[in-house]
Coordinates of C-alpha atoms in Angstrom, one line a residue:
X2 CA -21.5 63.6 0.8
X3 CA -18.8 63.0 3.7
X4 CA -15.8 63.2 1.3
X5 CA -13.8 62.4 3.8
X6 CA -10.5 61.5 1.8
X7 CA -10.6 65.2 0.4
X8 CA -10.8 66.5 4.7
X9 CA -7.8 64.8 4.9
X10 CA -6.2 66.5 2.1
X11 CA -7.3 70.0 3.0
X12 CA -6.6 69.3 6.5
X13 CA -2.9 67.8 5.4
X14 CA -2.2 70.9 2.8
X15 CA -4.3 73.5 3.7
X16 CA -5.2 74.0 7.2
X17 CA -2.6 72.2 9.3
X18 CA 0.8 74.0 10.6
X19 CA 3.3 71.8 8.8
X20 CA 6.3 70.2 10.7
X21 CA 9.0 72.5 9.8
X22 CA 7.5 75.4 11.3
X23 CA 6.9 73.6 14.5
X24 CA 10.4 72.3 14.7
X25 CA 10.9 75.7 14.4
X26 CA 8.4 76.4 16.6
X27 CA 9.9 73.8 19.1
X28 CA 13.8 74.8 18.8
X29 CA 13.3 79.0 19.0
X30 CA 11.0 78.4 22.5
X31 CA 14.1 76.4 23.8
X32 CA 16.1 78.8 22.8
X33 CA 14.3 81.3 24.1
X34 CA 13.9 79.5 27.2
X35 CA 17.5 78.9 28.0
X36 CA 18.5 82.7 27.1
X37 CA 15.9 83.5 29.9
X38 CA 17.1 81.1 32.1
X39 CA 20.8 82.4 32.0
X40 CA 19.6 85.6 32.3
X41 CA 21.7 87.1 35.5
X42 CA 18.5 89.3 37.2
X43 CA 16.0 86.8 36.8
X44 CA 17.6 83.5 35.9
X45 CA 17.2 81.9 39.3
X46 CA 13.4 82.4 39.0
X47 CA 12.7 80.4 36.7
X48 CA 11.7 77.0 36.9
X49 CA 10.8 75.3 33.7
X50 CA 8.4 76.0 30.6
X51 CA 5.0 74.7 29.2
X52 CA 3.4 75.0 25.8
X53 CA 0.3 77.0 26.1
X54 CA -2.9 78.2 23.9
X55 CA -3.3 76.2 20.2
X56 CA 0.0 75.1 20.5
X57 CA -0.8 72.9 23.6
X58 CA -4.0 71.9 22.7
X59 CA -2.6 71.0 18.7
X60 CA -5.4 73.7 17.0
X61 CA -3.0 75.4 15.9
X62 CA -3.1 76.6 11.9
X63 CA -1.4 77.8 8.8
X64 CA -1.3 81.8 9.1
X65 CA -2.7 83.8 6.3
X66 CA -0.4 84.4 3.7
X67 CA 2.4 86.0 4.7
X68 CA 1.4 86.6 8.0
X69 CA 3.0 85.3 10.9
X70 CA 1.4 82.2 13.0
X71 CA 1.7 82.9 16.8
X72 CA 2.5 80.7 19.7
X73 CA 2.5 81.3 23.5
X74 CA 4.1 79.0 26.3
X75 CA 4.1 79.5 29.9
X76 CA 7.5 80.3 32.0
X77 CA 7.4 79.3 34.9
X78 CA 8.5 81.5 38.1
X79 CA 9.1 81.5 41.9
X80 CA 7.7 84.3 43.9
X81 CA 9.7 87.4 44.3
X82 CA 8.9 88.8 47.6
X83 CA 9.9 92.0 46.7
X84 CA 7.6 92.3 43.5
X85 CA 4.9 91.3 45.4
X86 CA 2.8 94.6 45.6
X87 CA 3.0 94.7 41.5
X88 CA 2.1 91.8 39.5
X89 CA 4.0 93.4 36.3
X90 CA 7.3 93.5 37.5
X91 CA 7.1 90.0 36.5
X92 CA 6.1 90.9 32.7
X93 CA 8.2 93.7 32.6
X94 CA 11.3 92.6 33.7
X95 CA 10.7 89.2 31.1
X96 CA 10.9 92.2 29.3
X97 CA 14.1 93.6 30.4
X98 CA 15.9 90.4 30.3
X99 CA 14.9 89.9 26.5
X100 CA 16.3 93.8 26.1
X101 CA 19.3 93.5 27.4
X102 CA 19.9 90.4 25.4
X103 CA 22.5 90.2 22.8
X104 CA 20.4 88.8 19.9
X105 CA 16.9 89.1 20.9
X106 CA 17.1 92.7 22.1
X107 CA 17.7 93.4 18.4
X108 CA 14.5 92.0 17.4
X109 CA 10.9 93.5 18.2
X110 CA 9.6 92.7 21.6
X111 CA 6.8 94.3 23.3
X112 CA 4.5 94.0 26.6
X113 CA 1.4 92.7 26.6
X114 CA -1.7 92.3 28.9
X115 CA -0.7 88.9 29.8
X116 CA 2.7 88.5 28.1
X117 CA 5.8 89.4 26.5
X118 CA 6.3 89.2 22.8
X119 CA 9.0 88.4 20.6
X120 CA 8.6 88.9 17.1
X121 CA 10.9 86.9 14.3
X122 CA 10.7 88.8 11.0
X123 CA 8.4 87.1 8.7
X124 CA 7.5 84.5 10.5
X125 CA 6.0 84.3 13.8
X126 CA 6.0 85.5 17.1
X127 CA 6.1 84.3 20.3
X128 CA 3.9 85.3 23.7
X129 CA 5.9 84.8 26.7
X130 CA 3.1 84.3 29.5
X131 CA 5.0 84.2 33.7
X132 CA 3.1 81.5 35.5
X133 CA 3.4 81.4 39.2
X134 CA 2.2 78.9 42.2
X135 CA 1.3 81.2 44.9
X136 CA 2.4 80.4 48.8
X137 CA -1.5 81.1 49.2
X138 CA -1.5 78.1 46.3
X139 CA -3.1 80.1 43.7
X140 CA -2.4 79.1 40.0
X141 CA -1.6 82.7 38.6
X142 CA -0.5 84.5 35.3
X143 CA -0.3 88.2 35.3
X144 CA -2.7 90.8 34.1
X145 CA -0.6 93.5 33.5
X146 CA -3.1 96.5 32.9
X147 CA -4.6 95.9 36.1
X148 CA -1.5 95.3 37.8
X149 CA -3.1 91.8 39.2
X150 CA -3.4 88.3 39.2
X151 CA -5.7 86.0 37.4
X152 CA -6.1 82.4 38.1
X153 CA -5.8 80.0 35.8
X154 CA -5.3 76.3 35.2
X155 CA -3.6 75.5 31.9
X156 CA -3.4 71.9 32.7
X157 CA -6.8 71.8 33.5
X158 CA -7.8 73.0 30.1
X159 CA -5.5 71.0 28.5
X160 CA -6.9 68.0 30.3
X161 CA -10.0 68.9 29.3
X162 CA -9.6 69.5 25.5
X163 CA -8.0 65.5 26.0
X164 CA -11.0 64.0 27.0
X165 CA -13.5 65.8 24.9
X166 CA -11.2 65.1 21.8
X167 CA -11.0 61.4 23.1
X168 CA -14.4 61.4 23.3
X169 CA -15.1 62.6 20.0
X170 CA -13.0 59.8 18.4
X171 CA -10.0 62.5 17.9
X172 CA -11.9 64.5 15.8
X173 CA -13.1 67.6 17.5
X174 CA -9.5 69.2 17.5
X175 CA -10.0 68.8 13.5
X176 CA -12.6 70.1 13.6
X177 CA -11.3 73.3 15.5
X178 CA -8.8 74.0 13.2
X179 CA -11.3 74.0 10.6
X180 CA -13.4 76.4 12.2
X181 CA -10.1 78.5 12.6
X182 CA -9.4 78.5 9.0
X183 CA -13.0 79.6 8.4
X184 CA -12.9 82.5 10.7
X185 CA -8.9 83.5 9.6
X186 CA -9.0 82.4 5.7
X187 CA -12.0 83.2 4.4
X188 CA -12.7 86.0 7.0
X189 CA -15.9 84.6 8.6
X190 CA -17.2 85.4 12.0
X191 CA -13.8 87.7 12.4
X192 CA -13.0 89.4 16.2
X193 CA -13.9 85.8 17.4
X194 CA -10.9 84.2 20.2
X195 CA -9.8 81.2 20.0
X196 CA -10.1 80.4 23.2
X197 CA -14.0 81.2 23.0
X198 CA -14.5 78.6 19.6
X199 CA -11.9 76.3 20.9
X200 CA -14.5 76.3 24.3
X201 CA -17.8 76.4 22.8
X202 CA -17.3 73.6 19.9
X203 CA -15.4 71.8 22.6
X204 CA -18.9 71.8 25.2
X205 CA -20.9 70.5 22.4
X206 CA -19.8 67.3 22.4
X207 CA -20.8 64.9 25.1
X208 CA -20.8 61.7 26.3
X209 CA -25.1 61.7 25.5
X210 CA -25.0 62.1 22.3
X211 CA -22.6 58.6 21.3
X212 CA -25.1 57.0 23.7
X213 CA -27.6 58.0 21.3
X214 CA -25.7 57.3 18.2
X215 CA -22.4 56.2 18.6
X216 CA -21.6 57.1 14.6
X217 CA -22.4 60.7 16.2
X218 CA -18.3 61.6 15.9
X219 CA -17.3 58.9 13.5
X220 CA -15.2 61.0 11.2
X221 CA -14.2 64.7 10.7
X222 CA -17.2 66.0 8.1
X223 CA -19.7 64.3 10.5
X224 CA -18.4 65.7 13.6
X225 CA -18.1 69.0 12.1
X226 CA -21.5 68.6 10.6
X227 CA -23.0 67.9 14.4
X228 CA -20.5 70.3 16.2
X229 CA -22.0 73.3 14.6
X230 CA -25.5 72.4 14.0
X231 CA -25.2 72.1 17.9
X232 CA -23.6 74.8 18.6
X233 CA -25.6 76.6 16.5
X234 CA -28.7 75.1 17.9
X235 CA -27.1 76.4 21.2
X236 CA -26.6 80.3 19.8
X237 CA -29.8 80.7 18.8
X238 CA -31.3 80.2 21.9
X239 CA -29.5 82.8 23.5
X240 CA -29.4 85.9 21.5
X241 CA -27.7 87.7 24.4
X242 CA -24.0 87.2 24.9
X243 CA -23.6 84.6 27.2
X244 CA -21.5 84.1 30.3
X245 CA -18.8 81.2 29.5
X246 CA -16.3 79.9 32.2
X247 CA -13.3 78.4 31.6
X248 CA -14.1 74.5 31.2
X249 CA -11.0 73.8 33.4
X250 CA -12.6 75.0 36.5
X251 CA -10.4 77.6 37.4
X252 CA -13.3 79.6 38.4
X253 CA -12.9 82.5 35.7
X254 CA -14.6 83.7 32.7
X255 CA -13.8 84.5 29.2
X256 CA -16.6 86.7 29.2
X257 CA -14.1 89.7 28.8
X258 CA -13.0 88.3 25.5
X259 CA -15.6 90.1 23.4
X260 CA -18.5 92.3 23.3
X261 CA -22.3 92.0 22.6
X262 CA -21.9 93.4 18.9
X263 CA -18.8 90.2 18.5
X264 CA -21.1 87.6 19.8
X265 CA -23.7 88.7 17.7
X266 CA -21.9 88.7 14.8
X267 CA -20.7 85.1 15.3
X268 CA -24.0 83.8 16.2
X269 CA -25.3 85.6 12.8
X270 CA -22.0 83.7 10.8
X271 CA -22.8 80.3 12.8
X272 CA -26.0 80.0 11.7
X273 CA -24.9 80.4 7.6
X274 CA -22.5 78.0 7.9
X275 CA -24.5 75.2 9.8
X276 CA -26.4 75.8 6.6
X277 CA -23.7 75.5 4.4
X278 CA -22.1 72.2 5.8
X279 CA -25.7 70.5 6.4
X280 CA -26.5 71.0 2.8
X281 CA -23.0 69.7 1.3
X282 CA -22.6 66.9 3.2
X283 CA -26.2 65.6 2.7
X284 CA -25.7 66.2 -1.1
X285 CA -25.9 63.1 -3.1
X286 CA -24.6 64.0 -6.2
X287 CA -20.5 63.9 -5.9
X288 CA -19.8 67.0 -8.1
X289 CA -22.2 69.0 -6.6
X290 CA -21.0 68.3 -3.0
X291 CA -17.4 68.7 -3.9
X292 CA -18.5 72.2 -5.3
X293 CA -20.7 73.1 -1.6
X294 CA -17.9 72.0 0.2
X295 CA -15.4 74.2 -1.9
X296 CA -17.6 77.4 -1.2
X297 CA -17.1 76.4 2.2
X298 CA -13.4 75.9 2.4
X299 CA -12.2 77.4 -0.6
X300 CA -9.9 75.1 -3.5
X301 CA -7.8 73.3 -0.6
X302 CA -10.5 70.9 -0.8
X303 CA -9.6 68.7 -3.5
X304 CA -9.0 64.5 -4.1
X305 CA -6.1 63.0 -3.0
X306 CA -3.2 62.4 -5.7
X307 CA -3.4 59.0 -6.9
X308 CA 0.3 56.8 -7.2
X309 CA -1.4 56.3 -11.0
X310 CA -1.3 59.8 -11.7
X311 CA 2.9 60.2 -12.2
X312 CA 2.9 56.2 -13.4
X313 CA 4.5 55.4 -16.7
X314 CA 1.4 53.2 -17.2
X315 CA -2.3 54.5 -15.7
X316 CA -3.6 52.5 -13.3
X317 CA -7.4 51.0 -13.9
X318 CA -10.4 52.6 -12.9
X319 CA -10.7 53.1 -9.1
X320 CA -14.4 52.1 -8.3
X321 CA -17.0 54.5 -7.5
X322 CA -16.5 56.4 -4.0
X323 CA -19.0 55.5 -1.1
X324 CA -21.5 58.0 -0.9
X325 CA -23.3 59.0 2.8
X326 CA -26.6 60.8 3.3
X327 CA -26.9 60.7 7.1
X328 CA -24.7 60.6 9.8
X329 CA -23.7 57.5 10.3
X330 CA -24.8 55.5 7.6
X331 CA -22.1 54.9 4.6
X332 CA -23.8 54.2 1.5

């Protein structure tokens, strides 16, 4: 069965970032942003800011536990002529400026690959990424262990995440972040970026397969139901890790974002939970579907609270729920 009403619930309680932690989210980056910005030695290369990663592309999800949910946004920057033989000096003096900083030089920052980060105690951490338009009009960020550039088009995957989502009746971002609570909750196909699932759940859904039933996306347990029987359908057929570009067209790979024995792994995990989700949702009897779906995603998924339930006075009998077999036909 679809159970569509308890999605929303685990999506709502469960799986989604909540809004205070991304007004949080929202006000430290601005803060950030502007400390950077006044910042004496670099100030006056810096041109603006853009959310980047889950946070852009709203995948983003509840952390484990305790643990700290991470964020990255790109800053902006001119060209320094005189860092242009090393690509770091960009990260690393991001870095300096965030050092010599009253307040956030007291907290735990760090260089990265790609980024500077900025951990808040108990909470989450940001990933400063520089971004540069080069006079050669390259779209850059900054590989730091190579001391190079790498192009990239953040817009472009942006724009592209929009129109598949569109096209999948604003369900394949849902999706996603189920997935991601899979892989991060209940510690299935771990090692796995998120850039790699957000990509490869993202290419399964096309514009052929609403031609050929356009109940194909109709609501999130169906299009998570087709996304990874798809996908999965995909993974199988290639047993070797295989090449995957950036959808945006930037003319890069991911390919560096894991290894044979990672891929292998999350073709293995795939496959189980295709499975898995095939034989709840096309589970007739309610209980039994609720309790496949729950060894799927764990006691998040549940029924919606009723208004009845805190009434002075119970409320009648709600009639009995829809049921669905097959995609696309309510029952």
């Amino acid at each position: 069965m679809k159970l569509t009403d308890y999605f929303n619930v685990l999506l709502k309680d469960t799986v989604n970032l909540g809004q205070v932690k991304l007004d949080s989210l929202d006000s430290r980056v601005e803060a950030v942003y502007k400390a950077l910005k006044a910042d004496e030695q670099i100030g006056h290369l810096i041109l603006g800011k853009t959310p980047q990663g889950s946070w852009a592309h709203k995948t983003i999800i509840n952390p484990v536990g305790s643990n700290e949910f991470d964020a990255d946004f790109m800053l902006d920057m001119s060209e320094n002529a005189d860092w242009s033989d090393s690509p770091k000096k960009y990260i690393e003096e991001v870095y300096a400026a965030l050092h010599r900083h009253s307040t956030y030089g007291n907290m735990p920052h760090s260089r990265k690959c790609r980024c500077v980060r900025l951990v808040y105690a108990n909470s989450m951490h940001l990933d400063i990424v520089p971004h540069l338009n080069l006079a050669d009009g390259r779209e850059v960020i900054v590989n730091r262990d190579d001391n190079d550039w790498e192009q990239t088009d953040p817009q472009g995957f942006t724009d592209w995440m929009r129109d598949k989502d569109t096209l999948a009746k604003g369900n394949l971002r849902k999706v996603i972040r189920l997935m991601k609570y899979l892989r991060d909750h209940k510690n299935s196909f771990t090692g796995t970026r998120s850039i790699l699932l957000t990509t490869l759940l993202g290419e399964q859904v096309t514009e052929l397969r609403t031609l050929l039933d356009p109940g194909y996306y109709s609501d999130v347990p169906t299009t998570l139901l087709h996304l990874v029987k798809d996908l999965d359908a995909w993974l199988q057929a290639r047993p070797i890790k295989p090449s995957i570009p950036d959808p945006s067209g930037s003319g890069v790979t991911f390919d560096h974002r894991w290894e044979q024995s990672t891929y292998s792994y999350f073709r293995d995990r795939i496959h189980v939970h295709a499975a898995e989700i095939e034989e709840a949702y096309e589970e007739e009897n309610r209980e039994r579907s609720i309790e496949l779906w729950q060894g799927i995603f764990g006691d998040g998924f549940k029924a919606p609270a009723t208004s009845s339930s805190s009434a002075k006075f119970p409320a009648a009998a709600p009639a009995a729920a829809s049921t669905v077999g097959r995609s696309g036909r309510a029952g």
